[in-house]
Amino acid sequence: MPVDFQTIRNKFTEAGQGHVFQFWEELSAGEREELLASLAKIDVDRVNRIYHKATTTTPKSQLAKLQPLPEAAFASTIAGTGAAKIKHWEEKGLKLIAQNKVAVILLAGGQGTRLGSSAPKGCYDIGLPSHKSLFQLQAERILRLQKVAASYASGTESIVIPWYIMVSGPTKQATTSFFREHNFFGLDPENVVFFEQGVLPAFTNEGKIFMETKSTPAVAPDGNGGIYAALRREGVIADLERRGIPYVHTYCVDNCLVKVADPVFIGYCVEQNADCGAKAVPKASPDESVGVICLRDGKFAVVEYSEIDKDLAALRKDDGTLVYNAANIANHFYTADFLRRVDALEGELEYHIAHKKIKHVDLATGEQIVPQKNNGIKLEMFIFDVFPFTERMAVLEIARKEEFSPLKNAPGSGSDSPETSRADILSQCVRFAEAAGAKVVKGTGQDPADVPVLEISPLVSYSGEGLETLKNITITTPKILEGPQDVREIHIV
């Protein structure tokens, strides 16, 4: 047998997981290669440690003392912060972008299954007049922001915001192909880096790795918190070092309103000397089922809605706002130093147990088992599980209507759907135009109840800038402003 076989077999046997070779003798040569390739990707000692820690540690939520965010770690773009201060943060962020000090990490491992699509969620068309995908909208925001930041550059060096895109096994090929087919949406392929999310085996309740087939262990993505191990394993941290980039913005692909590499957020976090930052939106109501950023046992954390007592969730300040009001939206800032430090802390991070129905092969009979009830454990870590390890946290409250419109549910479902995503972008475009002094009116044939169909490409405006020529102009919709030429030549009614 090849040395690799014996080495891997010994390692799994010594770790108490030798049963993964139960059917070795009856496998074909191809199936044996498949099994060895799968097992070679699993650090069996590490996954055993993760399983043991997760199943023997009392969840912190059961013992926690909660406190609201300290004022020193919180600011709001909605209330309490003057326009001059926000402009200062924005300019600080733009200067850092102009110095090539900022990169972006995108969490894009999910498929559009709940949307009725097997494609990566970033490929989804939410129904804009331009039919741009989520990936394209975000790529064009990067292109525009690089151009906006150019006026803050001191030299002639090209301004680059590298885009690191975390994919999963099921989405990797489709995502990379989609980018190639669309010529990377105008970005330099050298600055679009794909890296793969990790997986963890599924376990029996006794801690044994399930075999999905005779030649394949049962594995599942390790949660969006798997990003930290993946950044090291896939060479992203090394690439940040090579490029000399100290600051990173991270977000999820399904938010159509996301301000990619938002200079206001970057500037705020850097001015706060934060090593980790988070954007938050005000809770819609005390019982909104969202995680809240607060202190847990004196450390920053995201506490799930189910972990907060109802009376505590309803507690209000003198101004009427909720005490526990900072709803987490998985939109984060990190220093590269913090990402390096977190990677070294893996043994202290808390993995979460999810009891699941896990299809597997019966080791005694070789039969495929499809359980009718939960029979095993999947482990995952959440991206916010690193918050307790931050030394200096900064939370920035932002307006939901301007920056957060998640795409979670199928067309026609009413909330967090393609229709709400489309309406939220069109509404924002109308606000951009009206803030620039334009009047937006609906053309004939449009439902009076509908949002005016005005789409302003991110290539034209990142956050409302660059629309000065619309002042005193009436825009009759539907209308797409795809480039500067469209803005100049827009029909005046």
Short mmCIF file of C-alpha atoms in Angstrom, two decimals:
data_model
loop_
_atom_site.label_atom_id
_atom_site.label_comp_id
_atom_site.label_asym_id
_atom_site.label_seq_id
_atom_site.Cartn_x
_atom_site.Cartn_y
_atom_site.Cartn_z
CA MET A 1 0.00 0.00 0.00
CA PRO A 2 1.16 3.59 -0.62
CA VAL A 3 2.87 5.36 2.26
CA ASP A 4 0.07 7.94 2.30
CA PHE A 5 -2.46 5.22 2.98
CA GLN A 6 -0.56 3.80 5.94
CA THR A 7 0.24 7.24 7.36
CA ILE A 8 -3.36 8.39 7.16
CA ARG A 9 -4.72 5.10 8.46
CA ASN A 10 -2.37 5.16 11.44
CA LYS A 11 -3.30 8.75 12.24
CA PHE A 12 -7.05 8.04 12.20
CA THR A 13 -6.66 4.78 14.10
CA GLU A 14 -4.59 6.43 16.83
CA ALA A 15 -7.25 9.14 17.08
CA GLY A 16 -9.98 6.55 17.64
CA GLN A 17 -11.47 7.09 14.18
CA GLY A 18 -10.08 4.04 12.38
CA HIS A 19 -13.60 2.93 11.39
CA VAL A 20 -13.42 5.29 8.40
CA PHE A 21 -11.48 2.47 6.70
CA GLN A 22 -14.21 -0.09 7.49
CA PHE A 23 -14.96 -0.79 3.82
CA TRP A 24 -11.43 -0.37 2.43
CA GLU A 25 -11.10 -3.93 1.15
CA GLU A 26 -14.21 -3.69 -1.01
CA LEU A 27 -13.48 -0.27 -2.52
CA SER A 28 -12.34 0.16 -6.11
CA ALA A 29 -9.05 1.92 -6.85
CA GLY A 30 -10.94 5.11 -7.65
CA GLU A 31 -12.97 4.93 -4.46
CA ARG A 32 -9.82 4.37 -2.41
CA GLU A 33 -8.28 7.50 -3.93
CA GLU A 34 -11.47 9.41 -3.15
CA LEU A 35 -11.41 8.28 0.48
CA LEU A 36 -7.73 9.11 1.00
CA ALA A 37 -8.17 12.52 -0.63
CA SER A 38 -11.11 13.29 1.68
CA LEU A 39 -9.34 12.11 4.82
CA ALA A 40 -6.14 13.98 3.95
CA LYS A 41 -8.10 17.24 4.25
CA ILE A 42 -9.20 16.40 7.81
CA ASP A 43 -6.89 17.19 10.72
CA VAL A 44 -8.33 14.40 12.83
CA ASP A 45 -6.61 15.43 16.08
CA ARG A 46 -7.96 18.97 15.65
CA VAL A 47 -11.52 17.84 14.97
CA ASN A 48 -11.41 15.51 17.97
CA ARG A 49 -10.33 18.46 20.14
CA ILE A 50 -13.13 20.61 18.75
CA TYR A 51 -15.71 17.88 19.39
CA HIS A 52 -14.47 17.31 22.94
CA LYS A 53 -14.45 21.00 23.82
CA ALA A 54 -17.91 21.60 22.32
CA THR A 55 -19.51 18.66 24.09
CA THR A 56 -17.90 19.09 27.51
CA THR A 57 -18.04 22.88 27.95
CA THR A 58 -21.12 24.55 29.41
CA PRO A 59 -22.41 27.05 26.83
CA LYS A 60 -21.60 30.57 27.94
CA SER A 61 -25.16 31.67 27.31
CA GLN A 62 -26.35 29.56 30.23
CA LEU A 63 -24.14 31.36 32.71
CA ALA A 64 -23.85 34.82 31.23
CA LYS A 65 -24.29 38.22 32.78
CA LEU A 66 -25.32 40.70 30.08
CA GLN A 67 -24.58 44.42 29.93
CA PRO A 68 -25.27 47.03 27.23
CA LEU A 69 -22.51 48.36 25.01
CA PRO A 70 -20.26 50.96 26.65
CA GLU A 71 -20.71 54.43 25.16
CA ALA A 72 -17.01 54.68 24.31
CA ALA A 73 -17.31 51.73 21.91
CA PHE A 74 -20.44 52.95 20.12
CA ALA A 75 -21.34 55.65 17.60
CA SER A 76 -24.32 56.20 15.31
CA THR A 77 -24.68 57.65 11.83
CA ILE A 78 -28.42 58.00 12.51
CA ALA A 79 -28.42 60.20 15.62
CA GLY A 80 -25.93 61.79 17.96
CA THR A 81 -23.10 62.20 15.44
CA GLY A 82 -22.82 65.40 13.45
CA ALA A 83 -22.43 65.46 9.67
CA ALA A 84 -18.96 66.98 10.03
CA LYS A 85 -17.77 64.03 12.12
CA ILE A 86 -19.16 61.50 9.65
CA LYS A 87 -17.49 63.40 6.80
CA HIS A 88 -14.22 63.31 8.76
CA TRP A 89 -14.45 59.51 9.10
CA GLU A 90 -15.26 59.20 5.42
CA GLU A 91 -12.25 61.26 4.37
CA LYS A 92 -10.00 59.30 6.73
CA GLY A 93 -11.24 56.07 5.16
CA LEU A 94 -10.82 57.37 1.61
CA LYS A 95 -7.24 58.40 2.36
CA LEU A 96 -6.48 54.89 3.63
CA ILE A 97 -8.06 53.38 0.51
CA ALA A 98 -5.99 55.76 -1.62
CA GLN A 99 -2.88 54.45 0.16
CA ASN A 100 -3.89 50.84 -0.70
CA LYS A 101 -4.34 50.05 2.99
CA VAL A 102 -7.80 48.43 2.76
CA ALA A 103 -9.01 45.03 1.53
CA VAL A 104 -12.41 43.37 1.44
CA ILE A 105 -13.40 39.83 2.40
CA LEU A 106 -16.72 38.52 1.10
CA LEU A 107 -18.55 35.56 2.62
CA ALA A 108 -20.06 33.89 -0.45
CA GLY A 109 -20.23 30.18 0.32
CA GLY A 110 -24.01 29.87 0.30
CA GLN A 111 -26.25 28.58 -2.46
CA GLY A 112 -29.58 30.14 -3.38
CA THR A 113 -31.50 27.03 -2.35
CA ARG A 114 -34.24 28.92 -0.51
CA LEU A 115 -34.51 31.23 -3.52
CA GLY A 116 -35.23 28.29 -5.79
CA SER A 117 -31.74 28.35 -7.31
CA SER A 118 -28.85 25.92 -7.08
CA ALA A 119 -26.38 28.62 -8.16
CA PRO A 120 -24.23 30.55 -5.68
CA LYS A 121 -26.32 33.23 -4.02
CA GLY A 122 -24.05 35.97 -5.37
CA CYS A 123 -25.09 35.04 -8.93
CA TYR A 124 -28.72 35.83 -8.15
CA ASP A 125 -30.62 38.45 -10.17
CA ILE A 126 -32.96 40.30 -7.79
CA GLY A 127 -34.96 41.77 -10.67
CA LEU A 128 -33.38 45.19 -11.21
CA PRO A 129 -33.97 46.72 -14.66
CA SER A 130 -30.29 46.08 -15.44
CA HIS A 131 -30.57 42.45 -14.23
CA LYS A 132 -27.26 42.78 -12.42
CA SER A 133 -26.33 40.02 -10.01
CA LEU A 134 -25.34 40.66 -6.40
CA PHE A 135 -21.72 39.95 -7.37
CA GLN A 136 -21.86 42.59 -10.11
CA LEU A 137 -23.39 45.25 -7.87
CA GLN A 138 -20.63 44.72 -5.31
CA ALA A 139 -17.84 44.62 -7.90
CA GLU A 140 -19.05 47.91 -9.36
CA ARG A 141 -19.08 49.51 -5.92
CA ILE A 142 -15.42 48.57 -5.57
CA LEU A 143 -14.65 50.06 -8.99
CA ARG A 144 -16.45 53.29 -8.15
CA LEU A 145 -14.87 53.58 -4.70
CA GLN A 146 -11.38 53.17 -6.16
CA LYS A 147 -12.20 56.07 -8.49
CA VAL A 148 -13.61 58.24 -5.69
CA ALA A 149 -10.53 57.58 -3.55
CA ALA A 150 -8.24 58.65 -6.39
CA SER A 151 -8.74 62.30 -5.48
CA TYR A 152 -7.12 61.53 -2.11
CA ALA A 153 -4.04 59.88 -3.58
CA SER A 154 -0.69 61.61 -3.20
CA GLY A 155 1.09 59.73 -5.98
CA THR A 156 0.41 58.04 -9.30
CA GLU A 157 0.14 54.47 -8.01
CA SER A 158 -3.03 52.61 -9.00
CA ILE A 159 -5.60 52.37 -6.24
CA VAL A 160 -6.55 48.77 -5.51
CA ILE A 161 -9.08 47.32 -3.08
CA PRO A 162 -8.31 43.58 -3.17
CA TRP A 163 -11.43 41.40 -3.01
CA TYR A 164 -11.06 38.07 -1.22
CA ILE A 165 -14.08 35.86 -1.83
CA MET A 166 -14.75 32.89 0.44
CA VAL A 167 -16.52 30.10 -1.44
CA SER A 168 -17.54 26.61 -0.36
CA GLY A 169 -17.02 23.25 -2.00
CA PRO A 170 -20.46 23.33 -3.69
CA THR A 171 -20.08 26.94 -4.94
CA LYS A 172 -16.38 27.19 -5.83
CA GLN A 173 -16.52 26.09 -9.46
CA ALA A 174 -19.73 27.94 -10.27
CA THR A 175 -18.49 31.17 -8.65
CA THR A 176 -15.12 31.25 -10.37
CA SER A 177 -16.74 30.39 -13.71
CA PHE A 178 -19.31 33.18 -13.24
CA PHE A 179 -16.56 35.73 -12.68
CA ARG A 180 -14.60 34.56 -15.71
CA GLU A 181 -17.70 34.62 -17.92
CA HIS A 182 -18.32 38.24 -16.89
CA ASN A 183 -14.67 39.32 -17.19
CA PHE A 184 -14.51 39.89 -13.43
CA PHE A 185 -16.97 42.78 -13.90
CA GLY A 186 -14.12 45.08 -14.90
CA LEU A 187 -11.85 44.30 -11.94
CA ASP A 188 -8.30 43.07 -12.38
CA PRO A 189 -8.37 39.27 -11.84
CA GLU A 190 -5.09 39.60 -9.92
CA ASN A 191 -7.00 41.45 -7.24
CA VAL A 192 -9.94 39.04 -6.98
CA VAL A 193 -8.83 36.08 -4.86
CA PHE A 194 -11.05 33.06 -4.21
CA PHE A 195 -10.47 30.90 -1.15
CA GLU A 196 -12.39 27.93 0.19
CA GLN A 197 -14.33 27.62 3.42
CA GLY A 198 -13.38 24.67 5.58
CA VAL A 199 -15.46 21.68 6.56
CA LEU A 200 -15.80 19.60 9.70
CA PRO A 201 -16.95 15.99 9.91
CA ALA A 202 -20.38 15.12 11.24
CA PHE A 203 -20.20 13.06 14.42
CA THR A 204 -22.25 10.40 16.11
CA ASN A 205 -23.38 11.29 19.61
CA GLU A 206 -20.42 9.21 20.80
CA GLY A 207 -17.91 11.31 18.87
CA LYS A 208 -17.28 8.98 15.92
CA ILE A 209 -17.05 10.42 12.40
CA PHE A 210 -20.02 9.42 10.24
CA MET A 211 -19.34 7.88 6.83
CA GLU A 212 -21.76 9.28 4.24
CA THR A 213 -20.80 6.54 1.79
CA LYS A 214 -18.31 3.72 2.01
CA SER A 215 -15.67 6.02 0.50
CA THR A 216 -16.74 9.44 1.78
CA PRO A 217 -16.85 10.84 5.31
CA ALA A 218 -19.89 12.97 6.13
CA VAL A 219 -18.77 16.59 6.30
CA ALA A 220 -20.46 19.98 6.54
CA PRO A 221 -19.25 23.60 6.27
CA ASP A 222 -17.72 24.81 9.53
CA GLY A 223 -19.94 27.90 9.76
CA ASN A 224 -19.10 31.46 8.73
CA GLY A 225 -16.71 31.51 11.68
CA GLY A 226 -14.60 29.06 9.72
CA ILE A 227 -13.33 32.11 7.88
CA TYR A 228 -10.52 32.60 10.40
CA ALA A 229 -8.91 29.21 9.90
CA ALA A 230 -9.50 29.48 6.14
CA LEU A 231 -7.71 32.84 5.95
CA ARG A 232 -4.55 31.18 7.20
CA ARG A 233 -4.95 27.84 5.46
CA GLU A 234 -5.71 29.38 2.07
CA GLY A 235 -2.94 31.99 2.23
CA VAL A 236 -5.07 35.12 2.54
CA ILE A 237 -3.30 36.43 5.63
CA ALA A 238 0.04 35.91 3.88
CA ASP A 239 -1.29 37.82 0.86
CA LEU A 240 -2.42 40.72 3.04
CA GLU A 241 1.10 40.85 4.47
CA ARG A 242 2.63 40.74 0.99
CA ARG A 243 0.45 43.66 -0.10
CA GLY A 244 1.07 45.61 3.11
CA ILE A 245 -2.63 45.88 3.95
CA PRO A 246 -3.47 46.52 7.63
CA TYR A 247 -7.29 46.93 7.44
CA VAL A 248 -10.06 44.61 6.25
CA HIS A 249 -13.80 44.97 5.73
CA THR A 250 -15.86 41.75 5.79
CA TYR A 251 -19.50 41.24 4.83
CA CYS A 252 -22.05 38.70 3.51
CA VAL A 253 -23.01 38.40 -0.14
CA ASP A 254 -26.77 38.47 0.39
CA ASN A 255 -26.99 42.14 1.44
CA CYS A 256 -27.78 44.10 -1.74
CA LEU A 257 -27.26 47.47 -0.02
CA VAL A 258 -23.83 46.73 1.44
CA LYS A 259 -21.31 49.56 1.24
CA VAL A 260 -18.27 47.55 0.23
CA ALA A 261 -15.11 48.87 1.95
CA ASP A 262 -17.24 51.66 3.42
CA PRO A 263 -14.83 54.55 4.05
CA VAL A 264 -17.00 55.92 6.88
CA PHE A 265 -16.81 52.60 8.73
CA ILE A 266 -13.10 52.17 8.02
CA GLY A 267 -12.35 55.72 9.16
CA TYR A 268 -14.41 55.36 12.33
CA CYS A 269 -12.80 52.07 13.36
CA VAL A 270 -9.26 53.28 12.67
CA GLU A 271 -9.87 56.52 14.58
CA GLN A 272 -11.13 54.41 17.50
CA ASN A 273 -7.92 52.37 17.27
CA ALA A 274 -10.16 49.30 17.09
CA ASP A 275 -8.79 45.87 16.26
CA CYS A 276 -12.32 44.63 15.52
CA GLY A 277 -15.45 46.52 14.53
CA ALA A 278 -19.06 45.79 13.67
CA LYS A 279 -21.92 47.58 11.99
CA ALA A 280 -25.32 47.31 13.63
CA VAL A 281 -28.85 48.40 12.83
CA PRO A 282 -31.44 49.40 15.45
CA LYS A 283 -33.78 46.55 16.32
CA ALA A 284 -37.17 46.87 14.66
CA SER A 285 -38.88 45.81 17.90
CA PRO A 286 -37.94 44.26 21.26
CA ASP A 287 -38.95 40.81 20.01
CA GLU A 288 -37.22 40.94 16.62
CA SER A 289 -35.40 37.62 16.29
CA VAL A 290 -31.87 38.92 15.77
CA GLY A 291 -28.58 38.66 17.61
CA VAL A 292 -27.59 41.73 19.61
CA ILE A 293 -24.09 43.11 20.13
CA CYS A 294 -23.50 43.75 23.83
CA LEU A 295 -21.25 42.70 26.70
CA ARG A 296 -21.41 39.15 28.04
CA ASP A 297 -19.49 38.63 31.25
CA GLY A 298 -17.68 41.89 30.54
CA LYS A 299 -16.58 40.94 27.02
CA PHE A 300 -17.99 41.92 23.64
CA ALA A 301 -20.31 39.33 22.17
CA VAL A 302 -23.32 38.72 19.98
CA VAL A 303 -26.12 37.31 22.10
CA GLU A 304 -28.93 35.51 20.31
CA TYR A 305 -32.51 36.67 20.82
CA SER A 306 -33.39 33.42 22.60
CA GLU A 307 -30.68 34.10 25.20
CA ILE A 308 -32.09 37.47 26.31
CA ASP A 309 -34.83 37.64 28.91
CA LYS A 310 -37.98 39.30 27.52
CA ASP A 311 -37.96 42.02 30.17
CA LEU A 312 -34.32 42.77 29.42
CA ALA A 313 -35.01 42.86 25.67
CA ALA A 314 -37.80 45.40 26.24
CA LEU A 315 -35.74 47.69 28.50
CA ARG A 316 -35.51 51.25 27.15
CA LYS A 317 -33.28 54.28 27.70
CA ASP A 318 -34.61 57.72 28.63
CA ASP A 319 -34.76 58.65 24.93
CA GLY A 320 -37.02 55.68 24.18
CA THR A 321 -34.49 53.54 22.34
CA LEU A 322 -33.90 49.96 23.42
CA VAL A 323 -30.99 49.33 25.77
CA TYR A 324 -30.12 46.17 23.81
CA ASN A 325 -30.65 47.70 20.39
CA ALA A 326 -27.57 46.91 18.29
CA ALA A 327 -28.74 44.19 15.91
CA ASN A 328 -25.83 42.31 14.36
CA ILE A 329 -25.72 42.16 10.54
CA ALA A 330 -22.42 40.28 9.98
CA ASN A 331 -20.64 43.37 8.67
CA HIS A 332 -17.21 43.67 10.29
CA PHE A 333 -13.89 45.49 10.38
CA TYR A 334 -10.61 43.84 11.36
CA THR A 335 -6.99 44.74 11.53
CA ALA A 336 -4.73 42.21 9.87
CA ASP A 337 -2.92 41.90 13.20
CA PHE A 338 -6.16 40.84 14.87
CA LEU A 339 -6.80 38.19 12.19
CA ARG A 340 -3.33 36.77 12.80
CA ARG A 341 -3.94 36.73 16.55
CA VAL A 342 -7.35 35.05 16.23
CA ASP A 343 -5.88 32.23 14.20
CA ALA A 344 -3.60 31.41 17.13
CA LEU A 345 -6.57 31.41 19.53
CA GLU A 346 -8.51 28.58 17.89
CA GLY A 347 -8.25 26.35 20.95
CA GLU A 348 -10.11 28.98 22.97
CA LEU A 349 -12.91 29.61 20.48
CA GLU A 350 -16.35 28.15 21.15
CA TYR A 351 -17.86 25.82 18.57
CA HIS A 352 -21.61 25.35 18.59
CA ILE A 353 -23.46 22.04 18.53
CA ALA A 354 -26.29 21.47 16.07
CA HIS A 355 -28.23 18.23 16.41
CA LYS A 356 -29.07 17.02 12.90
CA LYS A 357 -30.39 14.14 10.83
CA ILE A 358 -27.25 12.77 9.18
CA LYS A 359 -27.39 10.32 6.30
CA HIS A 360 -24.75 7.65 6.66
CA VAL A 361 -23.64 4.11 5.94
CA ASP A 362 -24.27 1.48 8.59
CA LEU A 363 -20.79 0.22 9.47
CA ALA A 364 -22.06 -3.29 10.20
CA THR A 365 -24.23 -3.86 7.12
CA GLY A 366 -23.03 -1.28 4.60
CA GLU A 367 -26.62 -0.12 4.10
CA GLN A 368 -27.46 3.54 3.49
CA ILE A 369 -29.37 4.99 6.46
CA VAL A 370 -31.67 8.01 6.08
CA PRO A 371 -32.68 8.87 9.66
CA GLN A 372 -36.14 10.18 10.53
CA LYS A 373 -34.93 11.99 13.64
CA ASN A 374 -31.75 13.68 14.83
CA ASN A 375 -29.01 11.11 15.15
CA GLY A 376 -25.80 13.09 15.26
CA ILE A 377 -23.93 16.33 15.67
CA LYS A 378 -22.60 19.00 13.34
CA LEU A 379 -20.25 21.62 14.72
CA GLU A 380 -19.90 25.19 13.56
CA MET A 381 -18.43 28.48 14.64
CA PHE A 382 -19.97 31.87 13.98
CA ILE A 383 -18.02 34.81 12.65
CA PHE A 384 -18.80 36.85 15.77
CA ASP A 385 -17.39 34.23 18.13
CA VAL A 386 -14.09 36.14 18.08
CA PHE A 387 -15.60 39.27 19.62
CA PRO A 388 -14.69 38.29 23.22
CA PHE A 389 -11.03 38.29 22.19
CA THR A 390 -10.95 41.83 20.89
CA GLU A 391 -8.94 44.33 22.89
CA ARG A 392 -10.59 47.40 21.34
CA MET A 393 -14.06 47.01 19.79
CA ALA A 394 -15.95 49.67 17.82
CA VAL A 395 -19.65 49.41 16.91
CA LEU A 396 -21.18 51.75 14.34
CA GLU A 397 -24.95 52.04 14.11
CA ILE A 398 -26.22 52.59 10.57
CA ALA A 399 -29.63 53.12 8.97
CA ARG A 400 -31.26 49.86 7.92
CA LYS A 401 -32.90 51.41 4.84
CA GLU A 402 -29.53 52.64 3.57
CA GLU A 403 -27.28 49.65 4.25
CA PHE A 404 -29.11 46.46 5.12
CA SER A 405 -31.50 44.47 2.95
CA PRO A 406 -30.77 40.75 3.27
CA LEU A 407 -31.86 38.23 0.65
CA LYS A 408 -32.98 35.13 2.53
CA ASN A 409 -36.37 33.98 1.28
CA ALA A 410 -38.05 32.84 -1.91
CA PRO A 411 -39.78 35.18 -4.38
CA GLY A 412 -43.22 36.14 -3.15
CA SER A 413 -42.49 35.40 0.51
CA GLY A 414 -42.97 39.01 1.57
CA SER A 415 -39.86 39.68 3.65
CA ASP A 416 -36.13 39.50 2.92
CA SER A 417 -37.03 38.43 -0.62
CA PRO A 418 -35.91 39.38 -4.15
CA GLU A 419 -38.82 41.83 -4.27
CA THR A 420 -37.79 43.62 -1.07
CA SER A 421 -34.15 43.72 -2.19
CA ARG A 422 -35.15 45.25 -5.53
CA ALA A 423 -37.47 47.79 -3.90
CA ASP A 424 -34.83 48.80 -1.36
CA ILE A 425 -32.22 49.50 -4.05
CA LEU A 426 -34.67 51.44 -6.23
CA SER A 427 -35.85 53.47 -3.22
CA GLN A 428 -32.27 54.33 -2.38
CA CYS A 429 -31.60 55.43 -5.96
CA VAL A 430 -34.61 57.75 -5.76
CA ARG A 431 -33.25 59.21 -2.51
CA PHE A 432 -29.84 59.74 -4.14
CA ALA A 433 -31.42 61.61 -7.06
CA GLU A 434 -33.69 63.72 -4.87
CA ALA A 435 -30.82 64.61 -2.53
CA ALA A 436 -28.96 65.87 -5.61
CA GLY A 437 -31.90 68.16 -6.40
CA ALA A 438 -33.76 66.09 -8.98
CA LYS A 439 -37.49 65.46 -9.13
CA VAL A 440 -38.41 61.82 -9.76
CA VAL A 441 -41.84 61.10 -11.28
CA LYS A 442 -43.45 57.90 -12.45
CA GLY A 443 -44.11 57.43 -16.13
CA THR A 444 -47.39 56.16 -17.50
CA GLY A 445 -48.22 52.53 -16.90
CA GLN A 446 -46.49 52.26 -13.53
CA ASP A 447 -48.47 51.15 -10.51
CA PRO A 448 -48.84 54.20 -8.23
CA ALA A 449 -48.09 51.96 -5.24
CA ASP A 450 -44.78 50.79 -6.69
CA VAL A 451 -41.40 52.32 -6.04
CA PRO A 452 -40.35 54.53 -8.99
CA VAL A 453 -38.13 52.42 -11.22
CA LEU A 454 -34.95 54.49 -11.15
CA GLU A 455 -31.72 52.50 -11.13
CA ILE A 456 -28.45 54.35 -10.68
CA SER A 457 -25.47 52.12 -11.36
CA PRO A 458 -22.81 51.88 -8.65
CA LEU A 459 -20.40 52.90 -11.43
CA VAL A 460 -22.14 56.29 -11.40
CA SER A 461 -22.46 56.75 -7.64
CA TYR A 462 -21.25 54.79 -4.61
CA SER A 463 -23.36 56.56 -1.99
CA GLY A 464 -25.04 59.53 -3.68
CA GLU A 465 -21.95 61.45 -4.78
CA GLY A 466 -21.33 62.52 -8.38
CA LEU A 467 -24.94 63.37 -9.19
CA GLU A 468 -24.66 67.17 -9.09
CA THR A 469 -25.78 67.52 -12.73
CA LEU A 470 -29.21 66.16 -11.76
CA LYS A 471 -30.05 69.35 -9.88
CA ASN A 472 -33.37 70.88 -11.02
CA ILE A 473 -33.93 68.02 -13.48
CA THR A 474 -37.12 65.99 -13.66
CA ILE A 475 -36.51 62.28 -14.17
CA THR A 476 -39.41 60.31 -15.59
CA THR A 477 -39.20 56.64 -14.73
CA PRO A 478 -38.50 53.90 -15.61
CA LYS A 479 -34.90 54.99 -16.07
CA ILE A 480 -31.46 53.42 -15.79
CA LEU A 481 -28.42 55.63 -15.27
CA GLU A 482 -25.65 53.21 -16.19
CA GLY A 483 -22.77 55.63 -16.72
CA PRO A 484 -21.77 59.31 -16.58
CA GLN A 485 -23.02 59.77 -20.13
CA ASP A 486 -26.53 58.78 -19.05
CA VAL A 487 -26.42 61.38 -16.29
CA ARG A 488 -25.32 64.10 -18.72
CA GLU A 489 -27.83 63.20 -21.40
CA ILE A 490 -30.82 62.46 -19.22
CA HIS A 491 -34.07 63.69 -20.73
CA ILE A 492 -35.38 66.92 -19.23
CA VAL A 493 -39.16 66.97 -19.02
#
